[in-house]
Amino acid sequence: AQKVTQAQTEISVVEKEDVTLDCVYETRDTTYYLFWYKQPPSGELVFLIRRNSFDEQNEISGRYSWNFQKSTSSFNFTITASQVVDSAVYFCALSSGYAGNKLTFGGGTRVLVKP
Amino acid sequence: EADIYQTPRYLVIGTGKKITLECSQTMGHDKMYWYQQDPGMELHLIHYSYGVNSTEKGDLSSESTVSRIRTEHFPLTLESARPSHTSQYLCASSVSSYNSPLHFGNGTRLTVT
């Protein structure tokens, strides 16, 4: 069975601090995709990034960066210099052929950025 | 950017009523999904569809049913609502390949009294 674990349920920081969200996954497939989604208070989930299992190159996009380490089955997400607008719930997710291509979500991490 | 619409946004209804949550997308996506989101945030897949006349139950057992008569429309029905059905319901769609991100609607927050 595939599984995604986000050990942190809530993180509270002061504006301009960096925030790192942890994600650990389990799958039997050798080919799979990992995603991060953001859910602001308005409710809809917004796609942030996708990574395939063969691409361990880490990426930086503006204030966001991702660290994919296949050896530890982790796909961590960092917000640099956080802003109040970053306050949201962040979900890590996994898709693989073994699970019939359905997306499995982690439990989510609520990030609260205080001014 | 995918356009996917859910109605109603909020619904408060009494026990025993039949309800239908609407979901429509305008991007021609083959795959559509319903997720149930607990107050504790966790998302659980309850139904999915790979195309017209194709529906499957998800990982979480649900008393709701779905239909997919048209590509763009994927309604969810509860024949007899109960307080245990109180939750947020999120509809999503994607193109066929399994590495495609899901595009989500704004959700329907259902309260059964």
PDB file of N, CA and C in Angstrom, chain B residues 23 32 49 51-55 66-75:
ATOM      1  N   CYS B  23     -20.687  19.084  -9.538  1.00  0.00           N
ATOM      2  CA  CYS B  23     -19.306  19.366  -9.923  1.00  0.00           C
ATOM      3  C   CYS B  23     -19.234  19.355 -11.441  1.00  0.00           C
ATOM      4  N   MET B  32     -12.055  12.374 -13.132  1.00  0.00           N
ATOM      5  CA  MET B  32     -12.646  13.234 -12.108  1.00  0.00           C
ATOM      6  C   MET B  32     -12.687  12.473 -10.782  1.00  0.00           C
ATOM      7  N   SER B  49     -13.539   8.640 -11.412  1.00  0.00           N
ATOM      8  CA  SER B  49     -14.045   8.256 -12.719  1.00  0.00           C
ATOM      9  C   SER B  49     -12.952   8.492 -13.747  1.00  0.00           C
ATOM     10  N   GLY B  51     -13.709   8.228 -17.010  1.00  0.00           N
ATOM     11  CA  GLY B  51     -14.359   8.701 -18.222  1.00  0.00           C
ATOM     12  C   GLY B  51     -15.851   8.475 -18.133  1.00  0.00           C
ATOM     13  N   VAL B  52     -16.550   8.805 -19.196  1.00  0.00           N
ATOM     14  CA  VAL B  52     -18.000   8.649 -19.208  1.00  0.00           C
ATOM     15  C   VAL B  52     -18.384   7.193 -18.928  1.00  0.00           C
ATOM     16  N   ASN B  53     -19.386   7.028 -18.082  1.00  0.00           N
ATOM     17  CA  ASN B  53     -19.915   5.714 -17.678  1.00  0.00           C
ATOM     18  C   ASN B  53     -18.911   4.858 -16.906  1.00  0.00           C
ATOM     19  N   SER B  54     -17.863   5.475 -16.422  1.00  0.00           N
ATOM     20  CA  SER B  54     -16.873   4.784 -15.595  1.00  0.00           C
ATOM     21  C   SER B  54     -16.837   5.426 -14.219  1.00  0.00           C
ATOM     22  N   THR B  55     -17.198   4.675 -13.181  1.00  0.00           N
ATOM     23  CA  THR B  55     -17.081   5.184 -11.815  1.00  0.00           C
ATOM     24  C   THR B  55     -16.572   4.062 -10.923  1.00  0.00           C
ATOM     25  N   VAL B  66     -22.162   8.263  -7.200  1.00  0.00           N
ATOM     26  CA  VAL B  66     -21.818   9.225  -8.239  1.00  0.00           C
ATOM     27  C   VAL B  66     -22.276   8.709  -9.581  1.00  0.00           C
ATOM     28  N   SER B  67     -22.304   9.613 -10.547  1.00  0.00           N
ATOM     29  CA  SER B  67     -22.595   9.227 -11.920  1.00  0.00           C
ATOM     30  C   SER B  67     -21.734  10.054 -12.852  1.00  0.00           C
ATOM     31  N   ARG B  68     -21.486   9.514 -14.050  1.00  0.00           N
ATOM     32  CA  ARG B  68     -20.672  10.252 -15.042  1.00  0.00           C
ATOM     33  C   ARG B  68     -21.299   9.990 -16.414  1.00  0.00           C
ATOM     34  N   ILE B  69     -22.327  10.764 -16.673  1.00  0.00           N
ATOM     35  CA  ILE B  69     -23.047  10.631 -17.937  1.00  0.00           C
ATOM     36  C   ILE B  69     -22.434  11.526 -19.005  1.00  0.00           C
ATOM     37  N   ARG B  70     -21.860  12.630 -18.553  1.00  0.00           N
ATOM     38  CA  ARG B  70     -21.181  13.553 -19.473  1.00  0.00           C
ATOM     39  C   ARG B  70     -19.768  13.779 -18.959  1.00  0.00           C
ATOM     40  N   THR B  71     -18.863  14.030 -19.849  1.00  0.00           N
ATOM     41  CA  THR B  71     -17.466  14.236 -19.472  1.00  0.00           C
ATOM     42  C   THR B  71     -17.308  15.341 -18.442  1.00  0.00           C
ATOM     43  N   GLU B  72     -18.078  16.407 -18.610  1.00  0.00           N
ATOM     44  CA  GLU B  72     -17.848  17.596 -17.798  1.00  0.00           C
ATOM     45  C   GLU B  72     -18.550  17.563 -16.443  1.00  0.00           C
ATOM     46  N   HIS B  73     -19.387  16.564 -16.195  1.00  0.00           N
ATOM     47  CA  HIS B  73     -20.267  16.610 -15.031  1.00  0.00           C
ATOM     48  C   HIS B  73     -20.093  15.359 -14.170  1.00  0.00           C
ATOM     49  N   PHE B  74     -19.916  15.543 -12.849  1.00  0.00           N
ATOM     50  CA  PHE B  74     -19.657  14.408 -11.958  1.00  0.00           C
ATOM     51  C   PHE B  74     -20.354  14.661 -10.615  1.00  0.00           C
ATOM     52  N   PRO B  75     -21.677  14.530 -10.589  1.00  0.00           N
ATOM     53  CA  PRO B  75     -22.405  14.828  -9.363  1.00  0.00           C
ATOM     54  C   PRO B  75     -22.306  13.710  -8.330  1.00  0.00           C
TER      55      PRO B  75
END
